[in-house]
Each structure stands twice: as C-alpha cells, then as structure tokens.
XYZ file of C-alpha atoms in Angstrom:
624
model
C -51.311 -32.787 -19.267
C -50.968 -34.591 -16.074
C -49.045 -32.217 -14.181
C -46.371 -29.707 -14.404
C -42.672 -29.520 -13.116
C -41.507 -25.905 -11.973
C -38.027 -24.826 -13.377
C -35.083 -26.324 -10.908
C -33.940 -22.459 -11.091
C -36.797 -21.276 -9.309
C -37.132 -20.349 -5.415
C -41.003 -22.805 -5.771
C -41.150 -26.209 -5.080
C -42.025 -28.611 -7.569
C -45.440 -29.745 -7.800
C -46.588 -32.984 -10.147
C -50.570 -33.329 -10.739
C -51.368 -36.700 -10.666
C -54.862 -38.500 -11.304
C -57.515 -37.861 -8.725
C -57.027 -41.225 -6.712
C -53.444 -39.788 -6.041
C -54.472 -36.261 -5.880
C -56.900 -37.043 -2.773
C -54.081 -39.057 -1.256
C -52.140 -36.184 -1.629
C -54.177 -34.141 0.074
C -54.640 -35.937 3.075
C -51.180 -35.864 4.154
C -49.952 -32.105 2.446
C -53.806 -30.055 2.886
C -51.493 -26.977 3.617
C -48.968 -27.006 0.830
C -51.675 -27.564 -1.485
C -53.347 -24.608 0.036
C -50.623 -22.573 -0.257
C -49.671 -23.426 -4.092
C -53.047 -22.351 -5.032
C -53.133 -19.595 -3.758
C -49.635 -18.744 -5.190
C -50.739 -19.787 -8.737
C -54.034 -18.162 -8.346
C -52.380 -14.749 -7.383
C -50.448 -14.902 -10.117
C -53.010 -15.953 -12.625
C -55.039 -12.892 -11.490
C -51.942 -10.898 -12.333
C -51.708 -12.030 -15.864
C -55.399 -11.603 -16.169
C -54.807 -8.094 -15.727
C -51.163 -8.024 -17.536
C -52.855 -9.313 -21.013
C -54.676 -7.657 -23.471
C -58.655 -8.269 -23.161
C -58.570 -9.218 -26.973
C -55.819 -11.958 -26.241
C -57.593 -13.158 -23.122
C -61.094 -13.269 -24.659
C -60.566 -13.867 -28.289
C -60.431 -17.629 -28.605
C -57.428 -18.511 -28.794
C -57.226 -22.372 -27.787
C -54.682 -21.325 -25.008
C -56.294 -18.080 -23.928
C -58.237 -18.312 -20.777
C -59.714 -15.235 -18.827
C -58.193 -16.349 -15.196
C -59.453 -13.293 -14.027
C -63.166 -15.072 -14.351
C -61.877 -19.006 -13.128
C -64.180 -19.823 -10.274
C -62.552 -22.377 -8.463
C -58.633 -22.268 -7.345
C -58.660 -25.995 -9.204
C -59.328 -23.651 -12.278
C -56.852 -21.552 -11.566
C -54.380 -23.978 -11.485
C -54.734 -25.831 -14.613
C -55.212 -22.860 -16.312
C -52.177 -21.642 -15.511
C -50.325 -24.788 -16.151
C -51.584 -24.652 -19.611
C -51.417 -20.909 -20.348
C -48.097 -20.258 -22.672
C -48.562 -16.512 -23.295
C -47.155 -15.322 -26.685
C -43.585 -13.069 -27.066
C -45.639 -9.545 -27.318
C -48.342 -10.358 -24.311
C -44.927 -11.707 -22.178
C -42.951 -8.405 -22.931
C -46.132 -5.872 -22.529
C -46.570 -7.574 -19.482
C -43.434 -7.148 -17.887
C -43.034 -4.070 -19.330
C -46.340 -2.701 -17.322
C -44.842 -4.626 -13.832
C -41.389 -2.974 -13.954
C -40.701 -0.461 -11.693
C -40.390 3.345 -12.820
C -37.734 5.072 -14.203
C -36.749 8.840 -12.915
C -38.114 10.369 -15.933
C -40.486 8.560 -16.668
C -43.781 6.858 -16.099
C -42.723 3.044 -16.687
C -40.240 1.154 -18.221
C -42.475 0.518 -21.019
C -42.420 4.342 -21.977
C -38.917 4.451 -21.588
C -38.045 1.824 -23.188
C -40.059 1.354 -26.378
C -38.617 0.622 -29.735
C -35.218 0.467 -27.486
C -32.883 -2.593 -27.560
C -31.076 -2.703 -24.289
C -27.830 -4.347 -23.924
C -28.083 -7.042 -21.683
C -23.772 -7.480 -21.507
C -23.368 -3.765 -19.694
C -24.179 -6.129 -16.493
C -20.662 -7.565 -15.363
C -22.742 -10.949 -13.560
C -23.953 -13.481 -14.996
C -27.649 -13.392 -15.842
C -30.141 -16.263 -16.230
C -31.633 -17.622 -19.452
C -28.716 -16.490 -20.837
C -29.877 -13.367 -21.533
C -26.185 -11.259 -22.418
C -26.935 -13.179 -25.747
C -30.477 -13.494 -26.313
C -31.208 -10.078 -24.646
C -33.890 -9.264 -21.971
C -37.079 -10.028 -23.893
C -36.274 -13.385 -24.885
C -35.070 -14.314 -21.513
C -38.037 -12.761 -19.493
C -40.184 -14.717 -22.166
C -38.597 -18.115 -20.800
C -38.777 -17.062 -17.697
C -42.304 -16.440 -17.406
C -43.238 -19.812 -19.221
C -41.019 -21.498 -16.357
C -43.041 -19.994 -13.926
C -39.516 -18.789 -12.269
C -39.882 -16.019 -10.328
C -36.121 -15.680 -9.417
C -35.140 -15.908 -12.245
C -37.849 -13.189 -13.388
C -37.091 -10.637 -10.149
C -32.934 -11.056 -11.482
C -33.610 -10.299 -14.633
C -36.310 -6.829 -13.956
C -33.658 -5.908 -11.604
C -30.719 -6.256 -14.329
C -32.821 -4.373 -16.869
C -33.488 -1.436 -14.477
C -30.689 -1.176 -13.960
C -28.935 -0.794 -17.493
C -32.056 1.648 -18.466
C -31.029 3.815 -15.148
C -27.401 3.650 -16.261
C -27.614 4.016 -20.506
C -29.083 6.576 -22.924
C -30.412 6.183 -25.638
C -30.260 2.467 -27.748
C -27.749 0.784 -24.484
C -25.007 2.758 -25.419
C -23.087 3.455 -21.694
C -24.082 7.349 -22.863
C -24.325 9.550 -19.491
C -23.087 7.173 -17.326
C -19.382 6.859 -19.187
C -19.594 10.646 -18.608
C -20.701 10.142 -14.907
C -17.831 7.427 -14.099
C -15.511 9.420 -15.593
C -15.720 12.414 -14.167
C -16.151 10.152 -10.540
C -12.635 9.013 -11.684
C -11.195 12.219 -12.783
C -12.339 13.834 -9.181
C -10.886 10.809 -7.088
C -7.333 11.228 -9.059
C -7.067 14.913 -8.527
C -8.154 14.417 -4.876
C -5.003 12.276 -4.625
C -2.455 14.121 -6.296
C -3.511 17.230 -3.933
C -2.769 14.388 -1.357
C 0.615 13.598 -2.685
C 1.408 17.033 -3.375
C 1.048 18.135 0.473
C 2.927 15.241 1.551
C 5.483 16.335 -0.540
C 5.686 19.947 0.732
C 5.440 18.874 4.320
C 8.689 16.420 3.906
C 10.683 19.440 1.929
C 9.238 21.202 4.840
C 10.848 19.653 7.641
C 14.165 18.870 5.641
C 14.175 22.789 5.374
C 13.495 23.370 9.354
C 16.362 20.992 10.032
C 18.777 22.388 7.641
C 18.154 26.002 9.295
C 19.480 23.606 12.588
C 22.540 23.326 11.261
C 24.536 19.482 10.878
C 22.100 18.297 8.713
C 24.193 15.831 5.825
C 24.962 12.277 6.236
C 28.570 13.660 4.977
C 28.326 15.907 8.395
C 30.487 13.433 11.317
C 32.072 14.415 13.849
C 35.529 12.971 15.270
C 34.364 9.624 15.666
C 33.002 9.578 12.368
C 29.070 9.908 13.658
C 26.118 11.097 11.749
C 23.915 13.865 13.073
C 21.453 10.957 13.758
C 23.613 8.812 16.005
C 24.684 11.556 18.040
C 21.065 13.247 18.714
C 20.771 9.766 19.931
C 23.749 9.906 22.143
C 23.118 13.220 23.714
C 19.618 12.311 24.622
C 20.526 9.011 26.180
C 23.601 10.756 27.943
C 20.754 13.459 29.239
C 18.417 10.965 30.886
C 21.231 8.461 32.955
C 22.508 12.051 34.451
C 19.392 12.892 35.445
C 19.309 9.193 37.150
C 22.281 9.648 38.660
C 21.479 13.436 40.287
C 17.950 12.870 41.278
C 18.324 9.015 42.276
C 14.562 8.188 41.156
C 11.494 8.146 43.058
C 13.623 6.522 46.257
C 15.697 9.200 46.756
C 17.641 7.573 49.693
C 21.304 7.855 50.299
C 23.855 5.549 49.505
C 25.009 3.878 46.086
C 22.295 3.229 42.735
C 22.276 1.072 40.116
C 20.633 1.815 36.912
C 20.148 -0.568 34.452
C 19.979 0.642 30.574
C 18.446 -1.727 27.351
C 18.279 0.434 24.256
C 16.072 -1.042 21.185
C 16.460 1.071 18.343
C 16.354 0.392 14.655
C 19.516 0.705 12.634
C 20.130 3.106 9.701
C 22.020 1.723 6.844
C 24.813 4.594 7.382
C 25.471 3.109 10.901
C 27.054 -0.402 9.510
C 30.893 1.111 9.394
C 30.215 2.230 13.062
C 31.988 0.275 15.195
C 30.009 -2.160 17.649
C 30.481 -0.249 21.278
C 30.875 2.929 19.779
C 27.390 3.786 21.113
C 27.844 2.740 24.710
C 31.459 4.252 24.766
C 30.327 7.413 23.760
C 27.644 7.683 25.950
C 29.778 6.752 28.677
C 32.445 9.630 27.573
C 29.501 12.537 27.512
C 27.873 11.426 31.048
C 31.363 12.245 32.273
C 31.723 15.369 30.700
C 27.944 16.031 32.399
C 28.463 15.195 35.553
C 32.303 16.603 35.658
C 33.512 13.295 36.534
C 37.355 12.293 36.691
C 37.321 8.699 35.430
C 34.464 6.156 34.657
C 35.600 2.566 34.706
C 33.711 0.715 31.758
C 34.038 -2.426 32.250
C 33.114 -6.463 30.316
C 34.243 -9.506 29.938
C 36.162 -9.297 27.089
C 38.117 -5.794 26.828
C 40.320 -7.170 23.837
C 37.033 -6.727 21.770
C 37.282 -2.274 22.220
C 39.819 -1.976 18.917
C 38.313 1.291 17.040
C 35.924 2.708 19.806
C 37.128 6.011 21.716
C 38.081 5.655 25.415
C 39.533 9.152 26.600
C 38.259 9.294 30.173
C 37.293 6.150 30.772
C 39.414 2.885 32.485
C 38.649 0.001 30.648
C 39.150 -3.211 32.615
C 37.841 -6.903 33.454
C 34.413 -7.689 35.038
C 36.489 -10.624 36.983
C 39.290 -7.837 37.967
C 37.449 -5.411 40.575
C 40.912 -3.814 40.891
C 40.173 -2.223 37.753
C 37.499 0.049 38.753
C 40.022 1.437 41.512
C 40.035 5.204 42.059
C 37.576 5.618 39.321
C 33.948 7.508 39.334
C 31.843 4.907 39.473
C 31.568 1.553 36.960
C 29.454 0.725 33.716
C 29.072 -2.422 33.053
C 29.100 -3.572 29.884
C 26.601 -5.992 28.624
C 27.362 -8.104 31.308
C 25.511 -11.328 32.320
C 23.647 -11.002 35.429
C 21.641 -13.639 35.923
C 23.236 -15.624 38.642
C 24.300 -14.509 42.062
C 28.192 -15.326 41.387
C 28.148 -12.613 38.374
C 25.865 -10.166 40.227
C 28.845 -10.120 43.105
C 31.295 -9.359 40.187
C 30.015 -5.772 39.263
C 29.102 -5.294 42.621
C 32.240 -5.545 44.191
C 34.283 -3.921 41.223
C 31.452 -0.571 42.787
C 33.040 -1.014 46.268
C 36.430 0.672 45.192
C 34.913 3.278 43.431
C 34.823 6.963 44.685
C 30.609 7.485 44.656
C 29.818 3.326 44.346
C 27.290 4.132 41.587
C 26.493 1.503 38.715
C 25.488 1.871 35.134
C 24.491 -1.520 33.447
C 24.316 -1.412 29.567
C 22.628 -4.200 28.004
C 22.814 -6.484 30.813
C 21.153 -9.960 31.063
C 18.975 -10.471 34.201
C 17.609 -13.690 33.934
C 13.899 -14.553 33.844
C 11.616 -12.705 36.444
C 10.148 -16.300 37.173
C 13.532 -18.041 37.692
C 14.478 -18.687 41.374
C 17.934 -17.463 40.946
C 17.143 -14.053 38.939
C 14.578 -13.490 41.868
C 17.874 -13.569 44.190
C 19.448 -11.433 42.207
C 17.020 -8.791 42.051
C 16.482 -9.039 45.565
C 20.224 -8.359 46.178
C 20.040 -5.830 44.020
C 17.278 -4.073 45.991
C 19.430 -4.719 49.459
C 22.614 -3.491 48.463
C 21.813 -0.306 46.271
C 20.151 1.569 48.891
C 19.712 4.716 47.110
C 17.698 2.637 44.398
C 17.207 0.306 41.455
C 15.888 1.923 38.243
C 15.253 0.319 35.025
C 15.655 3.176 32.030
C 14.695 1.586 28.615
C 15.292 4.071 24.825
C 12.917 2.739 22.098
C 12.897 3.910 19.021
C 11.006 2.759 16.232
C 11.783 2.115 12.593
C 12.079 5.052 9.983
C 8.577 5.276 8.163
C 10.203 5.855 4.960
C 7.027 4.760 2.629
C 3.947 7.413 3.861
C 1.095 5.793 5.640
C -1.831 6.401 3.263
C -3.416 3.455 2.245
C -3.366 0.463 -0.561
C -2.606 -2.641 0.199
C 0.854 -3.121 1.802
C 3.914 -5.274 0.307
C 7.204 -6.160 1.916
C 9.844 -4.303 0.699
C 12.155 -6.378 -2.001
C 15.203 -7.781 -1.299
C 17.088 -6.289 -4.096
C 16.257 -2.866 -2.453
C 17.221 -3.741 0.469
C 20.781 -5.634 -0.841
C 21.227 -1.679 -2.435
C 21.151 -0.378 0.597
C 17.962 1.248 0.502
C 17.591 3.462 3.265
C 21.015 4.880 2.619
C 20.655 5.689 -0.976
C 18.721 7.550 -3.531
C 16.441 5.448 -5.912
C 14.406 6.718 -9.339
C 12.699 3.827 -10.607
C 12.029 4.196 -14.929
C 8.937 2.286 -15.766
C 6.105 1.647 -17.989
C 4.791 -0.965 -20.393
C 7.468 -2.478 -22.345
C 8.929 -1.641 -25.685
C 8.191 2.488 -25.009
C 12.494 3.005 -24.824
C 13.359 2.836 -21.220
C 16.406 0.911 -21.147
C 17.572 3.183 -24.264
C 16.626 5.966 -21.578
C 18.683 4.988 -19.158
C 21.628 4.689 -20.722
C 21.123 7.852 -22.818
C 21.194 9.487 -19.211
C 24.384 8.069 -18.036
C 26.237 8.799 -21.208
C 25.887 5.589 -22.290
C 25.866 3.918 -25.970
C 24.219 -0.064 -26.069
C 27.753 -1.568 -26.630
C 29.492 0.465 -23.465
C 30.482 -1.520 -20.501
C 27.992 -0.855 -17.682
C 25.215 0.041 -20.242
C 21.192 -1.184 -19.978
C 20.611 -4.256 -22.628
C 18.212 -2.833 -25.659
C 16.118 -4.181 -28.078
C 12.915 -4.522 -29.762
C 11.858 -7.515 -27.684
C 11.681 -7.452 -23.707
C 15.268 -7.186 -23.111
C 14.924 -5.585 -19.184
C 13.946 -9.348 -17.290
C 15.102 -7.987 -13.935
C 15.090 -4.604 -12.036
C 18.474 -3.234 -12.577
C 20.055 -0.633 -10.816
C 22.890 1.976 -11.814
C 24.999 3.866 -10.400
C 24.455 7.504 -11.559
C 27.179 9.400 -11.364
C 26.180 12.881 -12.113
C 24.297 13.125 -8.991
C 27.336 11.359 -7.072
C 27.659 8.491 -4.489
C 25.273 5.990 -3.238
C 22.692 7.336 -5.944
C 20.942 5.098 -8.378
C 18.294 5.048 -11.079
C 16.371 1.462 -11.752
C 15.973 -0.219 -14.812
C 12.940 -1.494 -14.581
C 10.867 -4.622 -16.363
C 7.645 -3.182 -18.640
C 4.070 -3.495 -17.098
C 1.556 -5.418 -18.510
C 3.652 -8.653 -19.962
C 3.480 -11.974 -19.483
C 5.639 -12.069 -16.711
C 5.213 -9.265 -14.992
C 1.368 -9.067 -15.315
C -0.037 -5.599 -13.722
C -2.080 -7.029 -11.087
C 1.078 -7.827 -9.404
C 3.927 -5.735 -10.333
C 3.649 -3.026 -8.431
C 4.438 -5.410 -5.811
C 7.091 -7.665 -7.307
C 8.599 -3.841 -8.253
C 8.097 -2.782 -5.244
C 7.123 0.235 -6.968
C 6.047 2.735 -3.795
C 9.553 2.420 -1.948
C 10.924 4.629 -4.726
C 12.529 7.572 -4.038
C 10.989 9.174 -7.683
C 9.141 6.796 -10.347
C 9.648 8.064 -14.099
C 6.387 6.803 -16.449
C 7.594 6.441 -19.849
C 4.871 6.210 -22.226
C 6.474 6.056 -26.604
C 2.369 6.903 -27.491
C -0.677 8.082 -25.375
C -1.080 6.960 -21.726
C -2.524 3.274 -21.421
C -4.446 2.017 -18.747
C -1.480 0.215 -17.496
C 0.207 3.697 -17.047
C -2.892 5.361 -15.349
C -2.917 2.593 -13.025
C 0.669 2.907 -11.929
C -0.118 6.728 -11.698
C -3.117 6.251 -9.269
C -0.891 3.685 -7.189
C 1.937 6.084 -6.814
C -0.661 8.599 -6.215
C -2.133 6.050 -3.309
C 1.158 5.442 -1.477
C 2.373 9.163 -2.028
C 5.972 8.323 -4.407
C 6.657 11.522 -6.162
C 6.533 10.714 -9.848
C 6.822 12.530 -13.648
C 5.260 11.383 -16.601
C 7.507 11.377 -19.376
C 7.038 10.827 -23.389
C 9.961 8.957 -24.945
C 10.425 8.602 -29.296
C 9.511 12.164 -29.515
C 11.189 12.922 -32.175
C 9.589 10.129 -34.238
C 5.863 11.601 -33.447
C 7.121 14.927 -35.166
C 8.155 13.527 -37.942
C 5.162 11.541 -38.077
C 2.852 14.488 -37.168
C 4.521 16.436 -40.178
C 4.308 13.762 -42.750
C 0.216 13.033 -41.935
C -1.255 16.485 -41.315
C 1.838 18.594 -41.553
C 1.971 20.228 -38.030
C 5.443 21.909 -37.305
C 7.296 20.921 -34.074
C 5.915 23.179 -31.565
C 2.284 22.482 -32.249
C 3.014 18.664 -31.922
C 5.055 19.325 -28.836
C 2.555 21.695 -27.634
C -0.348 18.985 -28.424
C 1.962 15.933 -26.705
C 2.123 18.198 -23.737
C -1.886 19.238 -22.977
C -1.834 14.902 -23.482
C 0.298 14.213 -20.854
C -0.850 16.990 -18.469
C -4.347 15.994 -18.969
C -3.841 12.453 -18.228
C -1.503 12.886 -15.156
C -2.922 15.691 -13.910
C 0.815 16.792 -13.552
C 2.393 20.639 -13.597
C 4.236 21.697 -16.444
C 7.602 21.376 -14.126
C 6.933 17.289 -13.743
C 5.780 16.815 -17.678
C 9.195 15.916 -20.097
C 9.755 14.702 -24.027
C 12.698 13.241 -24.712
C 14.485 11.421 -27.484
C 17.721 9.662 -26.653
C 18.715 9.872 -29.484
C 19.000 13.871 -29.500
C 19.881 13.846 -26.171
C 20.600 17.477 -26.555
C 17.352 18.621 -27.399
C 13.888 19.023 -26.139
C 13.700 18.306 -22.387
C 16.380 15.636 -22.044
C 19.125 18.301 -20.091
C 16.282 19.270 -18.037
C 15.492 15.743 -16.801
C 18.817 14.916 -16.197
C 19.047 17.815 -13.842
C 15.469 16.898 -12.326
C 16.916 12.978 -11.429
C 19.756 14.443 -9.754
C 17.519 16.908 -7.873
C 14.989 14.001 -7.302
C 17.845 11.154 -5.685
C 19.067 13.964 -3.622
C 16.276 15.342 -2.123
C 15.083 11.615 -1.469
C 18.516 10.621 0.606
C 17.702 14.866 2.676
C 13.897 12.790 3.213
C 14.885 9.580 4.865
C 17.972 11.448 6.686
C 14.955 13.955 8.225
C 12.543 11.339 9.000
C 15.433 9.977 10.726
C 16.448 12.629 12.918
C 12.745 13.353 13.405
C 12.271 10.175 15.404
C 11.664 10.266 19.009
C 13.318 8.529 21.432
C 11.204 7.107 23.464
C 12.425 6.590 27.286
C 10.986 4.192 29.359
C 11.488 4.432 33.505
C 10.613 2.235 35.771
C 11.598 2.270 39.391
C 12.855 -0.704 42.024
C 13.665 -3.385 39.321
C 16.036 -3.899 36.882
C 16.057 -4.467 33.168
C-alpha cells in the first residue's frame, strides 16, 4: 500500500505515504513531524514485538514481521502499517499491558476464560464495545492504531474486573453499594430523628412557660406570639425614653421606630394598628404615665383597636396633644419641613415634649429637603435623635438540612399553611390512598366531601380535607401517585411540595418500590417526619393463605420485618391497614397517630415562632 490513514477517533495525526518524489518533498518542509511519527510507530512496533508470541512473529506468516529486528525506522514504519495481528495475539497482548488487579498478578490471570460485561459501564464506550464486548473492540482498536480509543477501553475493563466477581455479574460490588446505601439512610433517619426530639423539646420547655396555644389570647384577642413581641418592643422605647441614648443632654427626644417583621397566618383577624396601639398602652403603664397622645392623619381609621390611656387626635390639630405625656406619631409623613413642624409643635403642649415616631417616612438621605429635616430634627430635640429598628425574620418552618430547595406551593399557602396542620398521603398510584382517606374521615365513595376512587388515576390534584377528629384548621392531603406520567418522580417532590408537610404517610398495596425509597430518603433529607404504611392488607392474607397457607399473624408478622427493613422505621411509625375493615389491624391506631401528628405540627410552627428573636437595631443622632 501507498500509505495509511490513522482512525479520525484517535488523539495521532494522520499521516499518508506517498511515492518517494513526494516523500522527499515532504521531508523538506515537515523533517520534525516525520521524526517524531517514527519514532512513535517504532516504539510501538517494539512493543508488539515483545507483546506477540515468538512463533507468530517468526513463523512465516505473510503478515508476521519480527519489528523487534527492523533496522531502519523506514522499516519500522511499513511494517507496522502492514502488520494486522490476529484476534488471540491482539487479546494476549493487551491482556499482558493491562494494569494489575488487587489480587492478582495481571488482568490476564484474572480474567481468563471470563466474559466481562462491557454494559456495567454507564458511558458510552468506543467501537461499540457494550455489544461486541471488550475483546472485539480492543481488536479494532489496535488495527486502527487508536490509542484513545485503546487507553478508554483498558480503563473501562479495569474497571468492571475491580468492580464484578466472577463471569461480570455486579457480585461484591451490589453487596458493597448496598450496604454504602443502607449506612447513608440510617445516618439520616438518626438525623431526622434528633431533629424531631429537639422540636418536641422546645415545644415542651415552652409549655412548662405557661400561654403556650394559639387558642391562648388575651383581651384584645392576641396570641402569645404577638404579645412577646409587644412587651419586648414596649421594653426597649422605655429604656429610650429613661436613658436618652448616648447624648444624654437635657431637654425633649425624639425616637423614631420602623418594625420589619414577618407575619404569622394567625395575625390576619388582628386589626391593622393593634400593634402600635398596644405598644403605646404598655409604655404608659412602664413609665407610669397619665395620658399619651397618639396621633395620624386619619383617626377615623382606629375602629377595633384599644385606646384606654391614650388621646387620639389629628397630626394637623396640635391642640390635641394638650395636657398629655408626650405624642406618638403615627406613621406620619415626614419628609418635608411643613409636616416635620406638625408633630413638632403638637410636642410643645405636652407635659415632658418627648416624641415617639412609628413608621414614619423621612424622605431620602440624599434629598435636599429630608437633609433639612433631619437637621431640624437634630436642633430642636436637644436631648437627642435615636433611630430604634425590630427585625425579625421569617419562621424557618422547613429544617435547614440540605437537598435542593423549592418554593413552597401556592395551594399550601392558599390553606393557610403556617396556621394549620398538614399530613400529606402519598405513594405511587393505584396502592388505595384516596380509599384511605376517606376510610379515615368516615367516609364512603358516594358521601359528599369524600376523595374520588377508582382503579385508574382518579387523584389529578393535591386535595386537602378537613379532618375533623383532630378539630379546626387541621387537614390531611390527598395526594397524586408518584411515578406517572404526569407527575414523573424526578419532579414531584417539588410540584408536591412534599418537605413542607407537617407528617407524610407512604402507602405502599405490595413491597416498597424505588419510587417509595426515594420519597423516604427525601423526607429523610429535608427532616418531614413520616410513617410507612401497607394498605390492601387484608387481600395479602388471604392471598398468603391460599399460596402457602400462612395464618394471619405470620403474614402480618412477615409484612412488618418488610416494612421495617426497608424504612428503617420503629415499630410505633410502621401500620397495615385495610379500609375496608376499618376496625381491624392498625387502622384505630393511625387514626389516633394523624391526630397526634397535625397537632403536634401546629405546637412546632407556634414554638419556632415564639422562639424567634427580635432583633433591635439602635442607632444614635438620625432618624429612621
């Protein structure tokens, strides 16, 4: 032949010998590469020299040539280009080049008389070799002279000897990855399992406090929350007022005060200056004040809010801060000059001249009239500006731990979320939940309010119920199955919004699938209490009687090493149920666990919520 062509797969160049009028021209212009390719080829025709048997390389075969003997590299060459070595010189020689494997010598020990399976790699591999297998595709390989393609394939085969025992067969490594997989689960359910002693914790230390029940108001109709809040904000202007800040001069002070804290759901039926007003009414009590004049532009707007010792009044009417205390003004708008002068002169009548502003607008810093303002401010309150912000963040209801993070859905938060208790039923479809549900609430299919069943995918959206044996505001979710068509798993514990549950019930009708571990390990991820739970029990007994005639305990017993095995669960979290019998088996005792569950879930987020801190914010000689 003329000249070869090196595979386009290959990390060589392609080289074309051409007749020797060419060749020298060739040369002229490329003496390196040339150079360089020969000694390439005539390293590697040294190395199959040494790879082949002496009675292939010396026993006249027309192709056979004994490279190790070529004298010149032009030798070399063409004998190379011309060598095709045959299948069982190919695979002895890569065989005696692969690297060892722990246990033994060479690959070629370990492997003899073994057909490894090429598909246990999840990439792709060259020469097609998941079909063909290894030997085939190292034999094309080498007769392509691709090296790549030859390293990839060494590398792939290593591997899958390293990892398989005994014929391909996954073998130890199954056993290894496992038990990897068995250790990372348990490691996460002792996770979840301190997470959830440390919330039943702390809803136990705040119980001992006394007050602690959303149903727990006092005469204004506040929650435990909102008046922590109250007291503490109360606390810190009276300390304003006494000390007078860093200044500490005589004469009047005006504090400014800009709270930015996020809203519970149980605060919506609280009326909208409830906060200020009651603030205002416990600084009094503090600081044994007479009368506070509370003043704002629009008094008509105070309908519901409490005002026993306090003078509301007009922010345009400084005759209605006469005789009083001193004045808070009431989100107010201070950024001009003409306003300022407003709350300043309702202060002059006033017995001490102190001013409180709540939520009052100063303008920009950088505008030239705010600037005024502040610097009135500083000329007039002599005793001292101070700026006192309360920030308190948003309830972390969902625990910190990891996975990747999802909004939380809209239907959730229509429910009222953070106000309510939520047990989500789940699983893959057809395993009985909706029949569940409704089975739990008393329920028969044809009853008004009751969960649409069926032997296809009847639940299309997440549903919730009211359930009414743990009383108000508590609900248990109807949930889609896992694993459809439309709600494939890669994305439904998103779309479900599966980890902002309160309690998630797995139903399973048969063993655990993978869909159901992988919901468990989620759960386990975001630490969301869950049970695992084995509907159509009654049909497995009857089933387990009729094929090897086991009576009901052993199958029950057997069902329940299942479950705990795959869950990892205590016996207290594993249940089998029928709804059909709903009087039998564990079906009382899960009733009585959901009502446990959305209770102690509403006592969680009503903790976290008192266990916030307020965080206070001073700043002295401005305003805010």
């Amino acid at each position: 032949a003329n000249g070869i062509t090196e595979n386009n797969n290959s990390t060589m160049e392609e080289y074309r010998l051409v007749d020797s009028n060419k060749r020298r021209s060739w040369a002229k212009y490329s003496l390196t590469p040339l150079m360089v390719a020969t000694a390439v080829l005539g390293l590697t025709a040294v190395l199959f020299s040494v790879s082949y048997p002496t009675s292939h390389l010396d026993g006249g075969s027309a192709n056979g040539i004994d490279l190790g003997h070529a004298v010149s590299a032009n030798a070399r060459f063409q004998a190379a280009a011309r060598m095709v070595p045959p299948p069982a010189a190919a695979a002895s020689m890569m065989r005696f080049r692969s690297p060892s494997v722990k246990g033994f010598s060479n690959m070629a020990e370990y492997s003899a008389g073994v057909q490894l399976d090429a598909s246990l790699i999840k990439a792709d591999l060259p020469y097609n070799a998941k079909k063909e297998g290894f030997t085939a595709a190292l034999e094309r390989a080498v007769r392509n002279r691709d090296l790549a393609a030859v390293r990839v394939l060494e590398q792939a085969r290593t591997e899958v000897m390293e990892k398989s025992q005994a014929g391909g067969s996954m073998g130890k490594w199954d056993e290894i990855r496992e038990k990897q997989a068995l250790e990372r689960r348990k490691k996460l359910m002792d996770l979840s399992i301190k997470r959830r002693s440390n919330e039943d914790k702390l809803v136990a230390e705040l119980k001992a406090q006394g007050d602690f029940s959303l149903e727990s108001k006092d005469q204004y109709g506040l929650t435990v929350d909102v008046r922590k809040i109250i007291s503490q904000q109360a606390e810190t202007l009276e300390k304003a007022l006494r000390d007078g800040g860093d200044d500490g001069g005589d004469g009047t002070r005006l504090v400014s005060m800009r709270t930015e804290i996020d809203a519970m759901p149980w605060w919506e039926q609280m009326p909208e200056y409830m906060m200020e007003l009651r603030v205002a009414q416990t600084l009094r009590e503090r600081l044994g004040l007479n009368q506070i004049a509370v003043l704002m532009d629009d008094p008509s707007r105070l309908t519901r809010e409490p005002t026993e010792g306090l003078k509301i009044g007009r922010l345009d009417s400084p005759q209605d801060a006469a005789g009083c205390d001193i004045v808070i003004a009431l989100r107010p708008d201070c950024s001009s000059v003409a306003n300022m002068e407003r709350v300043i002169k309702a202060s002059h009548g006033t017995n001490y001249g102190d001013v409180i502003v709540m939520g009052g607008n100063y303008g920009s810093p950088s505008d030239p009239e705010a600037k005024q303002v502040r610097q009135m401010c500083k000329d007039l309150f002599t005793a001292g500006l101070q700026a006192i912000s309360f920030v308190m963040p948003p309830v972390k209801l969902v625990p910190n731990v990891g996975g990747e993070p999802y909004p939380l859905p809209q239907w959730l938060i229509d429910a009222g979320y953070k106000a309510t208790g939520n047990v989500a039923i789940t699983g893959n479809s057809g395993t009985g939940k909706s029949s569940l549900n409704n089975a739990l609430r008393g329920l028969r299919p044809r009853d008004d309010g009751a969960a649409a069943v069926g032997v296809k995918e009847t639940t299309l959206d997440p549903h919730g119920y009211d359930f009414e044996p743990a009383g108000k505001d508590m609900k248990v979710w109807d949930l889609p199955g896992a694993g459809t068509p439309k709600f494939p798993l890669d994305s439904y514990m998103r779309t479900m919004g599966i980890k902002y549950f309160d309690e998630v019930i797995i139903a399973s009708a048969s063993r655990f699938t993978e869909t159901d571990l992988e919901l468990m390990d989620e759960l386990r991820m975001h630490g969301i209490p869950f049970i695992a739970l084995r509907t159509k029990v009654d049909l497995e007994i009857r089933n387990a009687q009729k094929d090897s005639g086991s009576n009901e305990q052993e199958t029950l017993d057997r069902i329940r090493e299942d479950i705990k095995k795959n869950s990892l669960l205590p016996d207290e979290r594993v249940f089998m149920v029928s709804a059909r019998r709903p009087e039998e088996f564990d079906f009382q005792r899960l009733r009585q666990y959901i009502v446990d569950s959305l209770h102690r879930g509403v006592d969680v987020k009503l903790a976290k919520a008192l266990n916030r801190k307020l965080d206070v914010q001073e700043i002295w000689n401005t305003v805010c």
